[in-house]
Amino acid sequence: QQQVKQSPQSLIVQKGGISIINCAYENTAFDYFPWYQQFPGKGPALLIAIRPDVSEKKEGRFTISFNKSAKQFSLHIMDSQPGDSATYFCAAWHNAGNMLTFGGGTRLMVKP
Amino acid sequence: NAGVMQNPRHLVRRRGQEARLRCSPMKGHSHVYWYRQLPEEGLKFMVYLQKENIIDESGMPKERFSAEFPKEGPSILRIQQVVRGDSAAYFCASSPQATGNYGYTFGSGTRLTVV
């Protein structure tokens, strides 16, 4: 299966809190997992990415946790800021395919 | 180094007209991908092209939609005889390699409204 399931659909977090977005996949041939951030009226922008041979990757306030056995990965935004308010998409690349498969997106709102 | 350039940013077409969306990839990128985003939904793959070749069009509707990436000039996504259901944001992405391991770079999209 080529699906990537993302949850929650929407998330409200207080400033300074931790935002957590989860994704799950079925196809074990996926071998690259990026996260994209999209602001209204803009195209998605690559935020951070991970490969399945690594369990965690951190860049600044953004961390990806990867659980290969469970086929799940998540994005953690530490010290969430109002400027982080955007839609976040997880994605997966099939090692024999030709495209990224995207999750349905999570609309994050960080309240001041 | 300009990013992925898409134009127009907004396009309004009446039902039955043709819509032509253009995408110029980043300099040095020879792989182009088109995605469609319906309101409140995720991005759905449509087509993957390299210069003068369609590599994968498994996400393209069988009728009315076509794409090209000529040797010279931008990639074009063409929608003939548009219908209301074609209203969406269409994003183009480019990459320097044939795999997604470098991540795509997306353009800002073309928002098509069919009236």
mmCIF file with all atom_site columns, C-alpha atoms in Angstrom:
data_model
loop_
_atom_site.group_PDB
_atom_site.id
_atom_site.type_symbol
_atom_site.label_atom_id
_atom_site.label_alt_id
_atom_site.label_comp_id
_atom_site.label_asym_id
_atom_site.label_entity_id
_atom_site.label_seq_id
_atom_site.pdbx_PDB_ins_code
_atom_site.Cartn_x
_atom_site.Cartn_y
_atom_site.Cartn_z
_atom_site.occupancy
_atom_site.B_iso_or_equiv
_atom_site.pdbx_formal_charge
_atom_site.auth_seq_id
_atom_site.auth_comp_id
_atom_site.auth_asym_id
_atom_site.auth_atom_id
_atom_site.pdbx_PDB_model_num
ATOM 1   C CA . GLN A 1 1   ? 0.000   0.000  0.000   1.00 0.00 ? 1   GLN A CA 1
ATOM 2   C CA . GLN A 1 2   ? 1.146   3.513  -0.728  1.00 0.00 ? 2   GLN A CA 1
ATOM 3   C CA . GLN A 1 3   ? -0.821  5.238  2.021   1.00 0.00 ? 3   GLN A CA 1
ATOM 4   C CA . VAL A 1 4   ? 0.603   7.397  4.731   1.00 0.00 ? 4   VAL A CA 1
ATOM 5   C CA . LYS A 1 5   ? -1.835  8.145  7.539   1.00 0.00 ? 5   LYS A CA 1
ATOM 6   C CA . GLN A 1 6   ? -1.370  11.318 9.533   1.00 0.00 ? 6   GLN A CA 1
ATOM 7   C CA . SER A 1 7   ? -2.947  12.475 12.780  1.00 0.00 ? 7   SER A CA 1
ATOM 8   C CA . PRO A 1 8   ? -4.328  14.641 14.201  1.00 0.00 ? 8   PRO A CA 1
ATOM 9   C CA . GLN A 1 9   ? -5.993  16.661 11.462  1.00 0.00 ? 9   GLN A CA 1
ATOM 10  C CA . SER A 1 10  ? -5.758  19.774 13.587  1.00 0.00 ? 10  SER A CA 1
ATOM 11  C CA . LEU A 1 11  ? -3.874  20.721 16.711  1.00 0.00 ? 11  LEU A CA 1
ATOM 12  C CA . ILE A 1 12  ? -3.977  23.693 19.055  1.00 0.00 ? 12  ILE A CA 1
ATOM 13  C CA . VAL A 1 13  ? -1.002  24.234 21.337  1.00 0.00 ? 13  VAL A CA 1
ATOM 14  C CA . GLN A 1 14  ? -0.123  27.012 23.737  1.00 0.00 ? 14  GLN A CA 1
ATOM 15  C CA . LYS A 1 15  ? 3.015   29.004 23.116  1.00 0.00 ? 15  LYS A CA 1
ATOM 16  C CA . GLY A 1 16  ? 5.957   27.226 24.657  1.00 0.00 ? 16  GLY A CA 1
ATOM 17  C CA . GLY A 1 17  ? 4.278   23.838 24.524  1.00 0.00 ? 17  GLY A CA 1
ATOM 18  C CA . ILE A 1 18  ? 5.215   20.742 22.557  1.00 0.00 ? 18  ILE A CA 1
ATOM 19  C CA . SER A 1 19  ? 3.420   19.966 19.305  1.00 0.00 ? 19  SER A CA 1
ATOM 20  C CA . ILE A 1 20  ? 3.333   16.314 18.302  1.00 0.00 ? 20  ILE A CA 1
ATOM 21  C CA . ILE A 1 21  ? 2.171   15.037 14.927  1.00 0.00 ? 21  ILE A CA 1
ATOM 22  C CA . ASN A 1 22  ? 2.087   11.354 14.106  1.00 0.00 ? 22  ASN A CA 1
ATOM 23  C CA . CYS A 1 23  ? 2.299   9.368  10.889  1.00 0.00 ? 23  CYS A CA 1
ATOM 24  C CA . ALA A 1 24  ? 2.003   5.689  10.096  1.00 0.00 ? 24  ALA A CA 1
ATOM 25  C CA . TYR A 1 25  ? 2.701   3.689  6.980   1.00 0.00 ? 25  TYR A CA 1
ATOM 26  C CA . GLU A 1 26  ? 2.276   0.140  5.740   1.00 0.00 ? 26  GLU A CA 1
ATOM 27  C CA . ASN A 1 27  ? 4.762   -0.278 2.930   1.00 0.00 ? 27  ASN A CA 1
ATOM 28  C CA . THR A 1 28  ? 8.167   -1.372 4.219   1.00 0.00 ? 28  THR A CA 1
ATOM 29  C CA . ALA A 1 29  ? 9.733   -0.281 0.922   1.00 0.00 ? 29  ALA A CA 1
ATOM 30  C CA . PHE A 1 30  ? 9.465   3.356  2.010   1.00 0.00 ? 30  PHE A CA 1
ATOM 31  C CA . ASP A 1 31  ? 12.997  4.477  2.818   1.00 0.00 ? 31  ASP A CA 1
ATOM 32  C CA . TYR A 1 32  ? 12.956  8.240  3.224   1.00 0.00 ? 32  TYR A CA 1
ATOM 33  C CA . PHE A 1 33  ? 10.583  10.242 5.400   1.00 0.00 ? 33  PHE A CA 1
ATOM 34  C CA . PRO A 1 34  ? 10.482  14.031 5.079   1.00 0.00 ? 34  PRO A CA 1
ATOM 35  C CA . TRP A 1 35  ? 8.242   16.525 6.802   1.00 0.00 ? 35  TRP A CA 1
ATOM 36  C CA . TYR A 1 36  ? 6.978   19.618 5.014   1.00 0.00 ? 36  TYR A CA 1
ATOM 37  C CA . GLN A 1 37  ? 5.649   22.875 6.411   1.00 0.00 ? 37  GLN A CA 1
ATOM 38  C CA . GLN A 1 38  ? 3.107   24.881 4.462   1.00 0.00 ? 38  GLN A CA 1
ATOM 39  C CA . PHE A 1 39  ? 1.916   28.403 5.184   1.00 0.00 ? 39  PHE A CA 1
ATOM 40  C CA . PRO A 1 40  ? -1.345  29.671 3.661   1.00 0.00 ? 40  PRO A CA 1
ATOM 41  C CA . GLY A 1 41  ? -0.916  30.605 0.032   1.00 0.00 ? 41  GLY A CA 1
ATOM 42  C CA . LYS A 1 42  ? 2.541   29.073 -0.172  1.00 0.00 ? 42  LYS A CA 1
ATOM 43  C CA . GLY A 1 43  ? 4.018   25.842 -1.388  1.00 0.00 ? 43  GLY A CA 1
ATOM 44  C CA . PRO A 1 44  ? 5.205   23.176 1.052   1.00 0.00 ? 44  PRO A CA 1
ATOM 45  C CA . ALA A 1 45  ? 8.766   23.633 2.275   1.00 0.00 ? 45  ALA A CA 1
ATOM 46  C CA . LEU A 1 46  ? 11.029  20.824 3.413   1.00 0.00 ? 46  LEU A CA 1
ATOM 47  C CA . LEU A 1 47  ? 11.461  21.023 7.168   1.00 0.00 ? 47  LEU A CA 1
ATOM 48  C CA . ILE A 1 48  ? 13.354  17.933 8.272   1.00 0.00 ? 48  ILE A CA 1
ATOM 49  C CA . ALA A 1 49  ? 13.775  14.361 7.049   1.00 0.00 ? 49  ALA A CA 1
ATOM 50  C CA . ILE A 1 50  ? 14.892  10.979 8.340   1.00 0.00 ? 50  ILE A CA 1
ATOM 51  C CA . ARG A 1 51  ? 15.910  7.566  7.030   1.00 0.00 ? 51  ARG A CA 1
ATOM 52  C CA . PRO A 1 52  ? 14.752  4.312  8.637   1.00 0.00 ? 52  PRO A CA 1
ATOM 53  C CA . ASP A 1 53  ? 18.232  3.403  9.892   1.00 0.00 ? 53  ASP A CA 1
ATOM 54  C CA . VAL A 1 54  ? 18.042  6.278  12.373  1.00 0.00 ? 54  VAL A CA 1
ATOM 55  C CA . SER A 1 55  ? 15.625  6.425  15.311  1.00 0.00 ? 55  SER A CA 1
ATOM 56  C CA . GLU A 1 56  ? 15.761  10.151 15.911  1.00 0.00 ? 56  GLU A CA 1
ATOM 57  C CA . LYS A 1 57  ? 16.877  13.300 14.175  1.00 0.00 ? 57  LYS A CA 1
ATOM 58  C CA . LYS A 1 58  ? 16.912  16.757 15.694  1.00 0.00 ? 58  LYS A CA 1
ATOM 59  C CA . GLU A 1 59  ? 17.256  20.129 14.009  1.00 0.00 ? 59  GLU A CA 1
ATOM 60  C CA . GLY A 1 60  ? 16.771  23.059 16.333  1.00 0.00 ? 60  GLY A CA 1
ATOM 61  C CA . ARG A 1 61  ? 13.309  22.842 17.884  1.00 0.00 ? 61  ARG A CA 1
ATOM 62  C CA . PHE A 1 62  ? 12.187  20.142 15.437  1.00 0.00 ? 62  PHE A CA 1
ATOM 63  C CA . THR A 1 63  ? 12.709  16.438 16.113  1.00 0.00 ? 63  THR A CA 1
ATOM 64  C CA . ILE A 1 64  ? 11.643  13.390 14.143  1.00 0.00 ? 64  ILE A CA 1
ATOM 65  C CA . SER A 1 65  ? 11.220  10.141 16.054  1.00 0.00 ? 65  SER A CA 1
ATOM 66  C CA . PHE A 1 66  ? 11.160  6.997  13.955  1.00 0.00 ? 66  PHE A CA 1
ATOM 67  C CA . ASN A 1 67  ? 9.925   3.553  15.026  1.00 0.00 ? 67  ASN A CA 1
ATOM 68  C CA . LYS A 1 68  ? 10.758  1.135  12.248  1.00 0.00 ? 68  LYS A CA 1
ATOM 69  C CA . SER A 1 69  ? 9.140   -1.927 13.840  1.00 0.00 ? 69  SER A CA 1
ATOM 70  C CA . ALA A 1 70  ? 5.868   -0.081 14.391  1.00 0.00 ? 70  ALA A CA 1
ATOM 71  C CA . LYS A 1 71  ? 6.117   1.677  11.023  1.00 0.00 ? 71  LYS A CA 1
ATOM 72  C CA . GLN A 1 72  ? 5.443   4.994  12.652  1.00 0.00 ? 72  GLN A CA 1
ATOM 73  C CA . PHE A 1 73  ? 7.186   8.319  12.782  1.00 0.00 ? 73  PHE A CA 1
ATOM 74  C CA . SER A 1 74  ? 6.396   11.590 14.444  1.00 0.00 ? 74  SER A CA 1
ATOM 75  C CA . LEU A 1 75  ? 7.329   15.238 14.420  1.00 0.00 ? 75  LEU A CA 1
ATOM 76  C CA . HIS A 1 76  ? 7.897   17.037 17.708  1.00 0.00 ? 76  HIS A CA 1
ATOM 77  C CA . ILE A 1 77  ? 8.052   20.813 17.822  1.00 0.00 ? 77  ILE A CA 1
ATOM 78  C CA . MET A 1 78  ? 9.543   21.951 21.093  1.00 0.00 ? 78  MET A CA 1
ATOM 79  C CA . ASP A 1 79  ? 8.825   25.390 22.560  1.00 0.00 ? 79  ASP A CA 1
ATOM 80  C CA . SER A 1 80  ? 6.131   25.949 19.944  1.00 0.00 ? 80  SER A CA 1
ATOM 81  C CA . GLN A 1 81  ? 5.771   29.520 18.732  1.00 0.00 ? 81  GLN A CA 1
ATOM 82  C CA . PRO A 1 82  ? 2.903   31.364 17.023  1.00 0.00 ? 82  PRO A CA 1
ATOM 83  C CA . GLY A 1 83  ? 5.106   31.552 13.929  1.00 0.00 ? 83  GLY A CA 1
ATOM 84  C CA . ASP A 1 84  ? 4.988   27.749 13.765  1.00 0.00 ? 84  ASP A CA 1
ATOM 85  C CA . SER A 1 85  ? 1.271   27.944 12.973  1.00 0.00 ? 85  SER A CA 1
ATOM 86  C CA . ALA A 1 86  ? 1.021   26.210 9.619   1.00 0.00 ? 86  ALA A CA 1
ATOM 87  C CA . THR A 1 87  ? -0.025  22.954 8.013   1.00 0.00 ? 87  THR A CA 1
ATOM 88  C CA . TYR A 1 88  ? 2.448   20.112 8.390   1.00 0.00 ? 88  TYR A CA 1
ATOM 89  C CA . PHE A 1 89  ? 2.671   17.149 6.045   1.00 0.00 ? 89  PHE A CA 1
ATOM 90  C CA . CYS A 1 90  ? 4.571   13.943 6.552   1.00 0.00 ? 90  CYS A CA 1
ATOM 91  C CA . ALA A 1 91  ? 5.647   12.053 3.459   1.00 0.00 ? 91  ALA A CA 1
ATOM 92  C CA . ALA A 1 92  ? 7.369   8.868  2.416   1.00 0.00 ? 92  ALA A CA 1
ATOM 93  C CA . TRP A 1 93  ? 9.496   7.922  -0.568  1.00 0.00 ? 93  TRP A CA 1
ATOM 94  C CA . HIS A 1 94  ? 9.278   4.430  -2.030  1.00 0.00 ? 94  HIS A CA 1
ATOM 95  C CA . ASN A 1 95  ? 12.704  3.108  -2.924  1.00 0.00 ? 95  ASN A CA 1
ATOM 96  C CA . ALA A 1 96  ? 11.461  1.842  -6.271  1.00 0.00 ? 96  ALA A CA 1
ATOM 97  C CA . GLY A 1 97  ? 8.907   4.498  -6.910  1.00 0.00 ? 97  GLY A CA 1
ATOM 98  C CA . ASN A 1 98  ? 8.815   7.851  -8.539  1.00 0.00 ? 98  ASN A CA 1
ATOM 99  C CA . MET A 1 99  ? 7.051   10.111 -6.080  1.00 0.00 ? 99  MET A CA 1
ATOM 100 C CA . LEU A 1 100 ? 6.587   11.150 -2.502  1.00 0.00 ? 100 LEU A CA 1
ATOM 101 C CA . THR A 1 101 ? 3.372   9.957  -0.889  1.00 0.00 ? 101 THR A CA 1
ATOM 102 C CA . PHE A 1 102 ? 1.946   12.541 1.488   1.00 0.00 ? 102 PHE A CA 1
ATOM 103 C CA . GLY A 1 103 ? -0.120  12.269 4.615   1.00 0.00 ? 103 GLY A CA 1
ATOM 104 C CA . GLY A 1 104 ? -3.340  14.236 4.833   1.00 0.00 ? 104 GLY A CA 1
ATOM 105 C CA . GLY A 1 105 ? -1.811  17.119 6.762   1.00 0.00 ? 105 GLY A CA 1
ATOM 106 C CA . THR A 1 106 ? -2.116  18.595 10.240  1.00 0.00 ? 106 THR A CA 1
ATOM 107 C CA . ARG A 1 107 ? -3.184  22.167 10.740  1.00 0.00 ? 107 ARG A CA 1
ATOM 108 C CA . LEU A 1 108 ? -1.272  23.505 13.746  1.00 0.00 ? 108 LEU A CA 1
ATOM 109 C CA . MET A 1 109 ? -2.278  26.624 15.609  1.00 0.00 ? 109 MET A CA 1
ATOM 110 C CA . VAL A 1 110 ? -0.012  27.913 18.361  1.00 0.00 ? 110 VAL A CA 1
ATOM 111 C CA . LYS A 1 111 ? -1.820  30.303 20.658  1.00 0.00 ? 111 LYS A CA 1
ATOM 112 C CA . PRO A 1 112 ? 0.111   33.228 22.133  1.00 0.00 ? 112 PRO A CA 1
ATOM 113 C CA . ASN B 2 1   ? 19.382  31.074 -7.400  1.00 0.00 ? 1   ASN B CA 1
ATOM 114 C CA . ALA B 2 2   ? 15.659  31.335 -7.994  1.00 0.00 ? 2   ALA B CA 1
ATOM 115 C CA . GLY B 2 3   ? 13.461  28.619 -6.615  1.00 0.00 ? 3   GLY B CA 1
ATOM 116 C CA . VAL B 2 4   ? 10.802  26.710 -8.489  1.00 0.00 ? 4   VAL B CA 1
ATOM 117 C CA . MET B 2 5   ? 8.777   29.261 -10.404 1.00 0.00 ? 5   MET B CA 1
ATOM 118 C CA . GLN B 2 6   ? 5.136   28.663 -11.155 1.00 0.00 ? 6   GLN B CA 1
ATOM 119 C CA . ASN B 2 7   ? 2.811   30.892 -13.077 1.00 0.00 ? 7   ASN B CA 1
ATOM 120 C CA . PRO B 2 8   ? 0.259   32.132 -13.026 1.00 0.00 ? 8   PRO B CA 1
ATOM 121 C CA . ARG B 2 9   ? -0.281  32.284 -9.278  1.00 0.00 ? 9   ARG B CA 1
ATOM 122 C CA . HIS B 2 10  ? -4.025  32.467 -9.736  1.00 0.00 ? 10  HIS B CA 1
ATOM 123 C CA . LEU B 2 11  ? -6.050  31.360 -12.730 1.00 0.00 ? 11  LEU B CA 1
ATOM 124 C CA . VAL B 2 12  ? -9.777  31.665 -13.268 1.00 0.00 ? 12  VAL B CA 1
ATOM 125 C CA . ARG B 2 13  ? -11.388 29.680 -16.048 1.00 0.00 ? 13  ARG B CA 1
ATOM 126 C CA . ARG B 2 14  ? -14.955 29.140 -17.106 1.00 0.00 ? 14  ARG B CA 1
ATOM 127 C CA . ARG B 2 15  ? -16.215 25.603 -17.447 1.00 0.00 ? 15  ARG B CA 1
ATOM 128 C CA . GLY B 2 16  ? -15.154 24.154 -20.764 1.00 0.00 ? 16  GLY B CA 1
ATOM 129 C CA . GLN B 2 17  ? -12.084 26.360 -21.194 1.00 0.00 ? 17  GLN B CA 1
ATOM 130 C CA . GLU B 2 18  ? -8.491  25.210 -21.133 1.00 0.00 ? 18  GLU B CA 1
ATOM 131 C CA . ALA B 2 19  ? -6.097  25.844 -18.271 1.00 0.00 ? 19  ALA B CA 1
ATOM 132 C CA . ARG B 2 20  ? -2.367  25.934 -18.857 1.00 0.00 ? 20  ARG B CA 1
ATOM 133 C CA . LEU B 2 21  ? -0.066  25.918 -15.857 1.00 0.00 ? 21  LEU B CA 1
ATOM 134 C CA . ARG B 2 22  ? 3.661   26.531 -16.148 1.00 0.00 ? 22  ARG B CA 1
ATOM 135 C CA . CYS B 2 23  ? 6.558   25.432 -13.993 1.00 0.00 ? 23  CYS B CA 1
ATOM 136 C CA . SER B 2 24  ? 10.234  26.314 -14.281 1.00 0.00 ? 24  SER B CA 1
ATOM 137 C CA . PRO B 2 25  ? 12.357  24.038 -12.072 1.00 0.00 ? 25  PRO B CA 1
ATOM 138 C CA . MET B 2 26  ? 15.274  25.199 -9.998  1.00 0.00 ? 26  MET B CA 1
ATOM 139 C CA . LYS B 2 27  ? 18.511  25.666 -11.876 1.00 0.00 ? 27  LYS B CA 1
ATOM 140 C CA . GLY B 2 28  ? 20.246  22.337 -12.228 1.00 0.00 ? 28  GLY B CA 1
ATOM 141 C CA . HIS B 2 29  ? 17.085  20.325 -11.533 1.00 0.00 ? 29  HIS B CA 1
ATOM 142 C CA . SER B 2 30  ? 15.951  18.111 -14.364 1.00 0.00 ? 30  SER B CA 1
ATOM 143 C CA . HIS B 2 31  ? 13.190  16.210 -12.575 1.00 0.00 ? 31  HIS B CA 1
ATOM 144 C CA . VAL B 2 32  ? 9.743   17.770 -12.269 1.00 0.00 ? 32  VAL B CA 1
ATOM 145 C CA . TYR B 2 33  ? 6.727   16.551 -10.328 1.00 0.00 ? 33  TYR B CA 1
ATOM 146 C CA . TRP B 2 34  ? 3.179   17.877 -10.365 1.00 0.00 ? 34  TRP B CA 1
ATOM 147 C CA . TYR B 2 35  ? 0.861   17.559 -7.388  1.00 0.00 ? 35  TYR B CA 1
ATOM 148 C CA . ARG B 2 36  ? -2.726  18.630 -6.827  1.00 0.00 ? 36  ARG B CA 1
ATOM 149 C CA . GLN B 2 37  ? -4.057  19.869 -3.507  1.00 0.00 ? 37  GLN B CA 1
ATOM 150 C CA . LEU B 2 38  ? -7.786  20.057 -3.020  1.00 0.00 ? 38  LEU B CA 1
ATOM 151 C CA . PRO B 2 39  ? -9.100  22.377 -0.298  1.00 0.00 ? 39  PRO B CA 1
ATOM 152 C CA . GLU B 2 40  ? -8.403  21.030 3.183   1.00 0.00 ? 40  GLU B CA 1
ATOM 153 C CA . GLU B 2 41  ? -6.669  17.967 1.752   1.00 0.00 ? 41  GLU B CA 1
ATOM 154 C CA . GLY B 2 42  ? -3.155  16.677 1.273   1.00 0.00 ? 42  GLY B CA 1
ATOM 155 C CA . LEU B 2 43  ? -1.052  16.641 -1.856  1.00 0.00 ? 43  LEU B CA 1
ATOM 156 C CA . LYS B 2 44  ? -1.826  14.025 -4.466  1.00 0.00 ? 44  LYS B CA 1
ATOM 157 C CA . PHE B 2 45  ? 0.800   12.994 -7.002  1.00 0.00 ? 45  PHE B CA 1
ATOM 158 C CA . MET B 2 46  ? -0.121  13.549 -10.613 1.00 0.00 ? 46  MET B CA 1
ATOM 159 C CA . VAL B 2 47  ? 2.899   13.142 -12.869 1.00 0.00 ? 47  VAL B CA 1
ATOM 160 C CA . TYR B 2 48  ? 6.689   12.909 -12.902 1.00 0.00 ? 48  TYR B CA 1
ATOM 161 C CA . LEU B 2 49  ? 8.664   14.177 -15.872 1.00 0.00 ? 49  LEU B CA 1
ATOM 162 C CA . GLN B 2 50  ? 12.220  14.520 -16.995 1.00 0.00 ? 50  GLN B CA 1
ATOM 163 C CA . LYS B 2 51  ? 13.279  16.576 -19.972 1.00 0.00 ? 51  LYS B CA 1
ATOM 164 C CA . GLU B 2 52  ? 11.179  15.444 -22.956 1.00 0.00 ? 52  GLU B CA 1
ATOM 165 C CA . ASN B 2 53  ? 9.959   12.344 -21.117 1.00 0.00 ? 53  ASN B CA 1
ATOM 166 C CA . ILE B 2 54  ? 6.975   11.410 -19.000 1.00 0.00 ? 54  ILE B CA 1
ATOM 167 C CA . ILE B 2 55  ? 8.316   8.945  -16.452 1.00 0.00 ? 55  ILE B CA 1
ATOM 168 C CA . ASP B 2 56  ? 5.244   8.276  -14.336 1.00 0.00 ? 56  ASP B CA 1
ATOM 169 C CA . GLU B 2 57  ? 1.744   9.575  -14.957 1.00 0.00 ? 57  GLU B CA 1
ATOM 170 C CA . SER B 2 58  ? -0.052  7.147  -12.688 1.00 0.00 ? 58  SER B CA 1
ATOM 171 C CA . GLY B 2 59  ? -1.760  9.984  -10.807 1.00 0.00 ? 59  GLY B CA 1
ATOM 172 C CA . MET B 2 60  ? -3.073  11.821 -13.837 1.00 0.00 ? 60  MET B CA 1
ATOM 173 C CA . PRO B 2 61  ? -6.756  11.588 -14.706 1.00 0.00 ? 61  PRO B CA 1
ATOM 174 C CA . LYS B 2 62  ? -7.087  9.636  -17.919 1.00 0.00 ? 62  LYS B CA 1
ATOM 175 C CA . GLU B 2 63  ? -8.938  12.347 -19.767 1.00 0.00 ? 63  GLU B CA 1
ATOM 176 C CA . ARG B 2 64  ? -8.480  16.090 -20.220 1.00 0.00 ? 64  ARG B CA 1
ATOM 177 C CA . PHE B 2 65  ? -5.133  16.256 -18.374 1.00 0.00 ? 65  PHE B CA 1
ATOM 178 C CA . SER B 2 66  ? -1.733  16.241 -20.009 1.00 0.00 ? 66  SER B CA 1
ATOM 179 C CA . ALA B 2 67  ? 1.786   17.294 -19.080 1.00 0.00 ? 67  ALA B CA 1
ATOM 180 C CA . GLU B 2 68  ? 5.003   17.977 -20.897 1.00 0.00 ? 68  GLU B CA 1
ATOM 181 C CA . PHE B 2 69  ? 8.541   19.067 -20.107 1.00 0.00 ? 69  PHE B CA 1
ATOM 182 C CA . PRO B 2 70  ? 10.148  20.133 -23.383 1.00 0.00 ? 70  PRO B CA 1
ATOM 183 C CA . LYS B 2 71  ? 13.849  20.350 -24.042 1.00 0.00 ? 71  LYS B CA 1
ATOM 184 C CA . GLU B 2 72  ? 13.606  24.114 -23.820 1.00 0.00 ? 72  GLU B CA 1
ATOM 185 C CA . GLY B 2 73  ? 11.218  26.005 -21.608 1.00 0.00 ? 73  GLY B CA 1
ATOM 186 C CA . PRO B 2 74  ? 9.060   25.238 -18.617 1.00 0.00 ? 74  PRO B CA 1
ATOM 187 C CA . SER B 2 75  ? 7.020   22.198 -17.812 1.00 0.00 ? 75  SER B CA 1
ATOM 188 C CA . ILE B 2 76  ? 3.364   22.615 -18.732 1.00 0.00 ? 76  ILE B CA 1
ATOM 189 C CA . LEU B 2 77  ? 0.334   21.027 -17.105 1.00 0.00 ? 77  LEU B CA 1
ATOM 190 C CA . ARG B 2 78  ? -2.665  21.352 -19.371 1.00 0.00 ? 78  ARG B CA 1
ATOM 191 C CA . ILE B 2 79  ? -6.250  20.788 -18.389 1.00 0.00 ? 79  ILE B CA 1
ATOM 192 C CA . GLN B 2 80  ? -8.724  20.788 -21.237 1.00 0.00 ? 80  GLN B CA 1
ATOM 193 C CA . GLN B 2 81  ? -12.446 21.467 -20.873 1.00 0.00 ? 81  GLN B CA 1
ATOM 194 C CA . VAL B 2 82  ? -12.153 22.328 -17.205 1.00 0.00 ? 82  VAL B CA 1
ATOM 195 C CA . VAL B 2 83  ? -14.917 21.427 -14.781 1.00 0.00 ? 83  VAL B CA 1
ATOM 196 C CA . ARG B 2 84  ? -15.693 22.743 -11.302 1.00 0.00 ? 84  ARG B CA 1
ATOM 197 C CA . GLY B 2 85  ? -14.015 19.735 -9.714  1.00 0.00 ? 85  GLY B CA 1
ATOM 198 C CA . ASP B 2 86  ? -10.685 20.799 -11.220 1.00 0.00 ? 86  ASP B CA 1
ATOM 199 C CA . SER B 2 87  ? -10.606 23.786 -8.862  1.00 0.00 ? 87  SER B CA 1
ATOM 200 C CA . ALA B 2 88  ? -7.562  23.206 -6.697  1.00 0.00 ? 88  ALA B CA 1
ATOM 201 C CA . ALA B 2 89  ? -4.026  24.316 -6.021  1.00 0.00 ? 89  ALA B CA 1
ATOM 202 C CA . TYR B 2 90  ? -1.526  22.743 -8.386  1.00 0.00 ? 90  TYR B CA 1
ATOM 203 C CA . PHE B 2 91  ? 2.030   22.504 -7.171  1.00 0.00 ? 91  PHE B CA 1
ATOM 204 C CA . CYS B 2 92  ? 5.130   21.759 -9.113  1.00 0.00 ? 92  CYS B CA 1
ATOM 205 C CA . ALA B 2 93  ? 8.271   20.433 -7.454  1.00 0.00 ? 93  ALA B CA 1
ATOM 206 C CA . SER B 2 94  ? 11.731  19.763 -8.776  1.00 0.00 ? 94  SER B CA 1
ATOM 207 C CA . SER B 2 95  ? 14.709  17.722 -7.668  1.00 0.00 ? 95  SER B CA 1
ATOM 208 C CA . PRO B 2 96  ? 18.250  17.240 -8.925  1.00 0.00 ? 96  PRO B CA 1
ATOM 209 C CA . GLN B 2 97  ? 18.143  13.476 -8.704  1.00 0.00 ? 97  GLN B CA 1
ATOM 210 C CA . ALA B 2 98  ? 15.869  10.705 -9.811  1.00 0.00 ? 98  ALA B CA 1
ATOM 211 C CA . THR B 2 99  ? 15.101  9.789  -6.235  1.00 0.00 ? 99  THR B CA 1
ATOM 212 C CA . GLY B 2 100 ? 13.406  11.763 -3.525  1.00 0.00 ? 100 GLY B CA 1
ATOM 213 C CA . ASN B 2 101 ? 16.295  11.419 -1.137  1.00 0.00 ? 101 ASN B CA 1
ATOM 214 C CA . TYR B 2 102 ? 17.126  15.067 -1.477  1.00 0.00 ? 102 TYR B CA 1
ATOM 215 C CA . GLY B 2 103 ? 13.580  16.175 -0.924  1.00 0.00 ? 103 GLY B CA 1
ATOM 216 C CA . TYR B 2 104 ? 11.540  18.118 -3.355  1.00 0.00 ? 104 TYR B CA 1
ATOM 217 C CA . THR B 2 105 ? 11.599  21.875 -3.710  1.00 0.00 ? 105 THR B CA 1
ATOM 218 C CA . PHE B 2 106 ? 8.080   23.095 -4.315  1.00 0.00 ? 106 PHE B CA 1
ATOM 219 C CA . GLY B 2 107 ? 6.899   26.177 -6.104  1.00 0.00 ? 107 GLY B CA 1
ATOM 220 C CA . SER B 2 108 ? 4.242   28.461 -4.652  1.00 0.00 ? 108 SER B CA 1
ATOM 221 C CA . GLY B 2 109 ? 1.549   26.840 -6.719  1.00 0.00 ? 109 GLY B CA 1
ATOM 222 C CA . THR B 2 110 ? -1.149  27.874 -9.144  1.00 0.00 ? 110 THR B CA 1
ATOM 223 C CA . ARG B 2 111 ? -4.594  28.221 -7.684  1.00 0.00 ? 111 ARG B CA 1
ATOM 224 C CA . LEU B 2 112 ? -7.122  27.303 -10.318 1.00 0.00 ? 112 LEU B CA 1
ATOM 225 C CA . THR B 2 113 ? -10.718 28.386 -9.902  1.00 0.00 ? 113 THR B CA 1
ATOM 226 C CA . VAL B 2 114 ? -13.301 27.122 -12.356 1.00 0.00 ? 114 VAL B CA 1
ATOM 227 C CA . VAL B 2 115 ? -16.465 29.204 -12.491 1.00 0.00 ? 115 VAL B CA 1
#
